[in-house]
PDB file of C-alpha atoms in Angstrom:
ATOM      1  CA  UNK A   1      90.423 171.411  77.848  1.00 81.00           C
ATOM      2  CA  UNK A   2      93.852 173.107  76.184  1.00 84.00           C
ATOM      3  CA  UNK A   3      91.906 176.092  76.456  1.00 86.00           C
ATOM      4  CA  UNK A   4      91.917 175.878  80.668  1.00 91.00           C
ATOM      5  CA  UNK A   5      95.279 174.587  80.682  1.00 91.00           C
ATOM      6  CA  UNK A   6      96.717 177.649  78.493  1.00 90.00           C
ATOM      7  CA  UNK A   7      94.609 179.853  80.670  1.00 91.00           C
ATOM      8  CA  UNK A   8      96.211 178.266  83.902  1.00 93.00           C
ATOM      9  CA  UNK A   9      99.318 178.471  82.638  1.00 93.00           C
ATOM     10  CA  UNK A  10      98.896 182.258  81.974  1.00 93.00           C
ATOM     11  CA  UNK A  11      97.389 182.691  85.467  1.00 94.00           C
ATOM     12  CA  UNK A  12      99.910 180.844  87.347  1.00 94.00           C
ATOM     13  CA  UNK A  13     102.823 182.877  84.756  1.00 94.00           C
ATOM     14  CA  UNK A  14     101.399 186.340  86.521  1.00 95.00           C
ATOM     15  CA  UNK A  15     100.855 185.034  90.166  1.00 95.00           C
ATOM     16  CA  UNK A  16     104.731 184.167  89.815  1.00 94.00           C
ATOM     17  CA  UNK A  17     105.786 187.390  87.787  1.00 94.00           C
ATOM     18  CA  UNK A  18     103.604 189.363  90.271  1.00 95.00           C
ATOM     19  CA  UNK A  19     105.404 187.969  93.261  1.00 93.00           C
ATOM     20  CA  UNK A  20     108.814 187.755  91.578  1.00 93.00           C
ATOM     21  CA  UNK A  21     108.287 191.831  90.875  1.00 95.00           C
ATOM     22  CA  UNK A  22     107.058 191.928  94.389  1.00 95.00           C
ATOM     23  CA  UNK A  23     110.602 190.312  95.879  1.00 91.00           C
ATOM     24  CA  UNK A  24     112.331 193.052  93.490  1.00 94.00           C
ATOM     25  CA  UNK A  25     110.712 195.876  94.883  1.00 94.00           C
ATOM     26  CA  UNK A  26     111.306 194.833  98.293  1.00 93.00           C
ATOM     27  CA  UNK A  27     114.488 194.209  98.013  1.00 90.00           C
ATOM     28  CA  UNK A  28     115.031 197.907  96.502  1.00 91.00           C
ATOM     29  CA  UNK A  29     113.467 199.211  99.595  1.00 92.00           C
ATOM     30  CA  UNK A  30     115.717 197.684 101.874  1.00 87.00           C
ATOM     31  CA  UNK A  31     118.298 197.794  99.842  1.00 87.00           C
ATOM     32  CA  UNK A  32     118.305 201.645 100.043  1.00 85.00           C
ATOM     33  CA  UNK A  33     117.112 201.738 103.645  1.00 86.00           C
ATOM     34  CA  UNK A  34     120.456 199.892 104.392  1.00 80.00           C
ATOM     35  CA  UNK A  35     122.495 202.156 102.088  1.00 76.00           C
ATOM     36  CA  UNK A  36     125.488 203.544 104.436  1.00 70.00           C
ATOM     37  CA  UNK A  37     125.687 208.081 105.562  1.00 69.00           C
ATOM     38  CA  UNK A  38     127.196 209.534 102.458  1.00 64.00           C
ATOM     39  CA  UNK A  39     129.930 210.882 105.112  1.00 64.00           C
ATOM     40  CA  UNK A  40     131.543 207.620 105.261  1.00 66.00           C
ATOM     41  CA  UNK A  41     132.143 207.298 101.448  1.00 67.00           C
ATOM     42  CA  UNK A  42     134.599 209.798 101.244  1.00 72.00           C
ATOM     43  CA  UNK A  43     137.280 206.886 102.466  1.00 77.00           C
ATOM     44  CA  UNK A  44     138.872 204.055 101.203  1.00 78.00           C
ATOM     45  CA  UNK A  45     137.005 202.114 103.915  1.00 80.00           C
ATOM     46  CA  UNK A  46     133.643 203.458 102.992  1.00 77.00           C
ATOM     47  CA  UNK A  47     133.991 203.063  99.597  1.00 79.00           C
ATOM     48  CA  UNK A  48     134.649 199.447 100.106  1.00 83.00           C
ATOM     49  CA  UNK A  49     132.270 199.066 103.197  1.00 82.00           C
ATOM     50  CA  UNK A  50     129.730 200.287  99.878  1.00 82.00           C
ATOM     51  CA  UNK A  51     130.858 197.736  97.778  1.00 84.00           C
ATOM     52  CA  UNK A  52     130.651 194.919  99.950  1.00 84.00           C
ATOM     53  CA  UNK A  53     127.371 195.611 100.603  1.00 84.00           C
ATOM     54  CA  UNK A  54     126.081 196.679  97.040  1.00 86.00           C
ATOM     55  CA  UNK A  55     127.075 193.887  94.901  1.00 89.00           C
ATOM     56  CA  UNK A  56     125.185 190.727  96.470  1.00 87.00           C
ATOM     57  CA  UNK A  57     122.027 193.023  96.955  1.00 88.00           C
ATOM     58  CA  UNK A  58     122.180 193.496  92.986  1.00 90.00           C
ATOM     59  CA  UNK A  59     123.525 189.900  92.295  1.00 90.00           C
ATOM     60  CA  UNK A  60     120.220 188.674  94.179  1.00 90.00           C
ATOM     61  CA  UNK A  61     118.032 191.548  92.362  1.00 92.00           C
ATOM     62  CA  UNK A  62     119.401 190.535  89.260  1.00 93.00           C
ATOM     63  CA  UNK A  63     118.594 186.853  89.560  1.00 92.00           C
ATOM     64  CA  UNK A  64     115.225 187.817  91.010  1.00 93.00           C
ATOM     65  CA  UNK A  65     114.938 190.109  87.708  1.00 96.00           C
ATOM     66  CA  UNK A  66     115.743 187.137  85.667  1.00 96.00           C
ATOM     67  CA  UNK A  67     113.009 184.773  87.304  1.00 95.00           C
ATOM     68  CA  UNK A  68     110.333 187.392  86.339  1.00 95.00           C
ATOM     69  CA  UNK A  69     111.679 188.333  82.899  1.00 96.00           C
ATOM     70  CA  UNK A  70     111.568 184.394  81.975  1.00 96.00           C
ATOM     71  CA  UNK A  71     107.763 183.994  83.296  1.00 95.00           C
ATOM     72  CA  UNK A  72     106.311 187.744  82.292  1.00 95.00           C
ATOM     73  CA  UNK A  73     107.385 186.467  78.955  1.00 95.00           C
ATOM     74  CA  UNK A  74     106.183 182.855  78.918  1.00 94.00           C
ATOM     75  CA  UNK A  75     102.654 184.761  80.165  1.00 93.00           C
ATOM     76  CA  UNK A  76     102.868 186.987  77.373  1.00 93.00           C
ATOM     77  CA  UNK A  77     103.344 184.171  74.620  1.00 92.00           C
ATOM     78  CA  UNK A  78     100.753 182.186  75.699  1.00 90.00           C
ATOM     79  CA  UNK A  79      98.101 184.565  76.423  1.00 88.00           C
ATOM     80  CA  UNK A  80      98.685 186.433  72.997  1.00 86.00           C
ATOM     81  CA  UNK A  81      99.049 183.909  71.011  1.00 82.00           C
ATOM     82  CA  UNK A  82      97.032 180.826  72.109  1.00 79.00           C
ATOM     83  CA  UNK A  83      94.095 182.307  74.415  1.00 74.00           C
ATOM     84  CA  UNK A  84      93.541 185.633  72.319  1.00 73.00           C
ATOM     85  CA  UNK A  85      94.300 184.286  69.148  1.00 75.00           C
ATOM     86  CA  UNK A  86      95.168 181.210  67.286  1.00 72.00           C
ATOM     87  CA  UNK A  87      99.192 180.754  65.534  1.00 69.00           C
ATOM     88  CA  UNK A  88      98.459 181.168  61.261  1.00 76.00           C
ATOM     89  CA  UNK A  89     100.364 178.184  60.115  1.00 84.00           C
ATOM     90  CA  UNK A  90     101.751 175.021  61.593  1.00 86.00           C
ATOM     91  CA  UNK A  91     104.967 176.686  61.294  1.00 89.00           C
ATOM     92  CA  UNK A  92     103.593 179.351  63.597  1.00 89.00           C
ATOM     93  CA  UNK A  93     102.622 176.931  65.820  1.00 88.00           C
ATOM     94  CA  UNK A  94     105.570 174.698  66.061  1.00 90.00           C
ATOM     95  CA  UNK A  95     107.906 177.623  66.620  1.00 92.00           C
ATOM     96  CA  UNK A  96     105.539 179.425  69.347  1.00 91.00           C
ATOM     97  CA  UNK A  97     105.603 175.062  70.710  1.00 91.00           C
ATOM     98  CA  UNK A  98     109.431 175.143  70.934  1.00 95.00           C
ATOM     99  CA  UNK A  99     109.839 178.369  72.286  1.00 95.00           C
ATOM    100  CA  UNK A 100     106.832 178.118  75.500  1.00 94.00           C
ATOM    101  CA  UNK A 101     108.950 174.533  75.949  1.00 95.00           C
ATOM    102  CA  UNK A 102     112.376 176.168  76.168  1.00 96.00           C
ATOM    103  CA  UNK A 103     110.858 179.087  78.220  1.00 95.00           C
ATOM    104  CA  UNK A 104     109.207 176.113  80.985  1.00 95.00           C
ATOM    105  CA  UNK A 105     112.374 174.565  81.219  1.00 96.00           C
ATOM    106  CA  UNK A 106     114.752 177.323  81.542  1.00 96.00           C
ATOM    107  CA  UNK A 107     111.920 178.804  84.311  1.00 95.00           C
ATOM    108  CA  UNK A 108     112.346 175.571  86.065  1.00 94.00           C
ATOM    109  CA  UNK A 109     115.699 174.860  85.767  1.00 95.00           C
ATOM    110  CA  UNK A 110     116.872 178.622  86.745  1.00 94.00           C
ATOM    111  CA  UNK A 111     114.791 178.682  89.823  1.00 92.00           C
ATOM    112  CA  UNK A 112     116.272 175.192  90.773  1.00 91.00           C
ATOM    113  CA  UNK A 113     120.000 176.771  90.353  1.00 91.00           C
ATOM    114  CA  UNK A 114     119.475 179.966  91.675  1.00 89.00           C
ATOM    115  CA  UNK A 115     117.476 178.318  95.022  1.00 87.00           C
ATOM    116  CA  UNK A 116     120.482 175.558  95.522  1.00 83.00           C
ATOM    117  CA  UNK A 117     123.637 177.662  94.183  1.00 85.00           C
ATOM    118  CA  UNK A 118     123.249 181.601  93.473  1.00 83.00           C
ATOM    119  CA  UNK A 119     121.134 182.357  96.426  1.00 80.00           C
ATOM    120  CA  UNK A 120     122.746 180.798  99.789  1.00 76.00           C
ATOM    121  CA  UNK A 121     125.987 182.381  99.153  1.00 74.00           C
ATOM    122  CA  UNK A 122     124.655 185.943  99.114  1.00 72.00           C
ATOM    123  CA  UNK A 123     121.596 184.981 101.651  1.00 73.00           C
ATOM    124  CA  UNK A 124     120.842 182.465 104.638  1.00 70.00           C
ATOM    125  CA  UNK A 125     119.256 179.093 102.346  1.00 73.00           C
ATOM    126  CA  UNK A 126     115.829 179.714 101.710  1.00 71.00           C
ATOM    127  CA  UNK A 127     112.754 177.861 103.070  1.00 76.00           C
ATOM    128  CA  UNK A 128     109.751 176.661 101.034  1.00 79.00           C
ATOM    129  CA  UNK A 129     107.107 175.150 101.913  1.00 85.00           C
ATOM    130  CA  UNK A 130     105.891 172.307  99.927  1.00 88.00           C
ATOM    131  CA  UNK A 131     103.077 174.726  98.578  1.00 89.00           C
ATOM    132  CA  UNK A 132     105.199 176.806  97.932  1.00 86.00           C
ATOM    133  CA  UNK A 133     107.046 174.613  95.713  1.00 88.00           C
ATOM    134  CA  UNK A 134     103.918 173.308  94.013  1.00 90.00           C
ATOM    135  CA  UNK A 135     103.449 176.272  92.841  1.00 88.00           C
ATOM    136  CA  UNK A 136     106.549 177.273  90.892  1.00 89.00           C
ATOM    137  CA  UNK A 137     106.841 173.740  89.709  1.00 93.00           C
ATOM    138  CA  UNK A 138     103.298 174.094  88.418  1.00 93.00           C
ATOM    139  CA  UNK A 139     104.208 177.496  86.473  1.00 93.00           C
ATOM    140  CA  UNK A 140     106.881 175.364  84.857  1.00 95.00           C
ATOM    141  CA  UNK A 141     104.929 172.241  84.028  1.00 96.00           C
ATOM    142  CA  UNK A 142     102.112 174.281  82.481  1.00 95.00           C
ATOM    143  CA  UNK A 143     104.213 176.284  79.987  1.00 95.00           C
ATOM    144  CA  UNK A 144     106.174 172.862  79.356  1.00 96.00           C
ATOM    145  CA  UNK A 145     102.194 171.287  78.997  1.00 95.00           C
ATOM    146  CA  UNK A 146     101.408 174.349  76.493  1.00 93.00           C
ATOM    147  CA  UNK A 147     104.711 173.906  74.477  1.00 93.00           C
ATOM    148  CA  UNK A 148     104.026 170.357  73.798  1.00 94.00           C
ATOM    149  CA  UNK A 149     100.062 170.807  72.981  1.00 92.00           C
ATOM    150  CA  UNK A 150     101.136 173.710  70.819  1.00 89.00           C
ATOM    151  CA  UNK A 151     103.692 171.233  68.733  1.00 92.00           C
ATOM    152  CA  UNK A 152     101.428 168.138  68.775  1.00 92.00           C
ATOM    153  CA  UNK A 153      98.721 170.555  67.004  1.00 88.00           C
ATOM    154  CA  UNK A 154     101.139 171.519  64.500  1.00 87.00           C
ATOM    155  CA  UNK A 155     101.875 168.099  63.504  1.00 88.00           C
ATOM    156  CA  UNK A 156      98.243 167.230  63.283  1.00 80.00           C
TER     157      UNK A 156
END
């Protein structure tokens, strides 16, 4: 049974990190499909037209970039250390436990923040669908899941 629910929480890690890297690379296409005729930079105006459009395109990229570092990693702890192979000590263990829960509640919390703060001010508010939603969440609530398993079997 911990064994499916580190596995799901690797699984649904990657979907996320996959789309997250997805949204990145995107967003660099259009970023430089929008980029302005290198004749107009040699103003004043240009160069601030260029500005105003380059730094919420790399605010947003950054945040996305952010997202996907904090679940790539949580994927990589838990599949390296709890599906391929077991923590040493109960030291080990407790540490790896603290860090997956820190890592499922920062993923959670930063996608909250960036969804209802960082985002609408740079883009129109985004839409999710309750699936959607279920599925971030669930990223979240399995590396917070494998954080506490991983500490309880410490202590035991």
């Amino acid at each position: 049974m911990v064994l499916i629910i580190q596995i799901a929480a690797v699984l649904a890690n990657i979907v996320l990190g996959v789309f997250a890297g997805a949204g990145i690379g995107v967003g660099l296409l259009f970023f430089l499909v929008g980029l302005p005729k290198s004749k107009s930079l040699k103003t004043t105006q240009g160069l601030l037209k260029l500005l105003k459009f380059v730094l919420p395109v790399a605010a947003t990229l950054g945040i996305a970039f952010i997202y996907l570092a904090i679940t790539f990693y949580s994927a990589r702890l838990i599949g390296e250390h709890f599906v391929l192979s077991r923590p040493g000590t109960a030291t080990e263990q407790a540490l790896l436990g603290r860090q997956l829960l820190s890592l499922g509640i920062g993923q959670g919390v930063w996608f909250f923040v960036s969804i209802r703060w960082l985002l609408p001010p740079m883009i129109d508010k985004l839409g999710f669908n309750r699936k959607q939603l279920l599925a971030v969440i669930g990223g979240s609530i399995l590396t917070i899941l494998t954080g506490i398993i991983a500490m309880y079997n410490a202590a035991s």
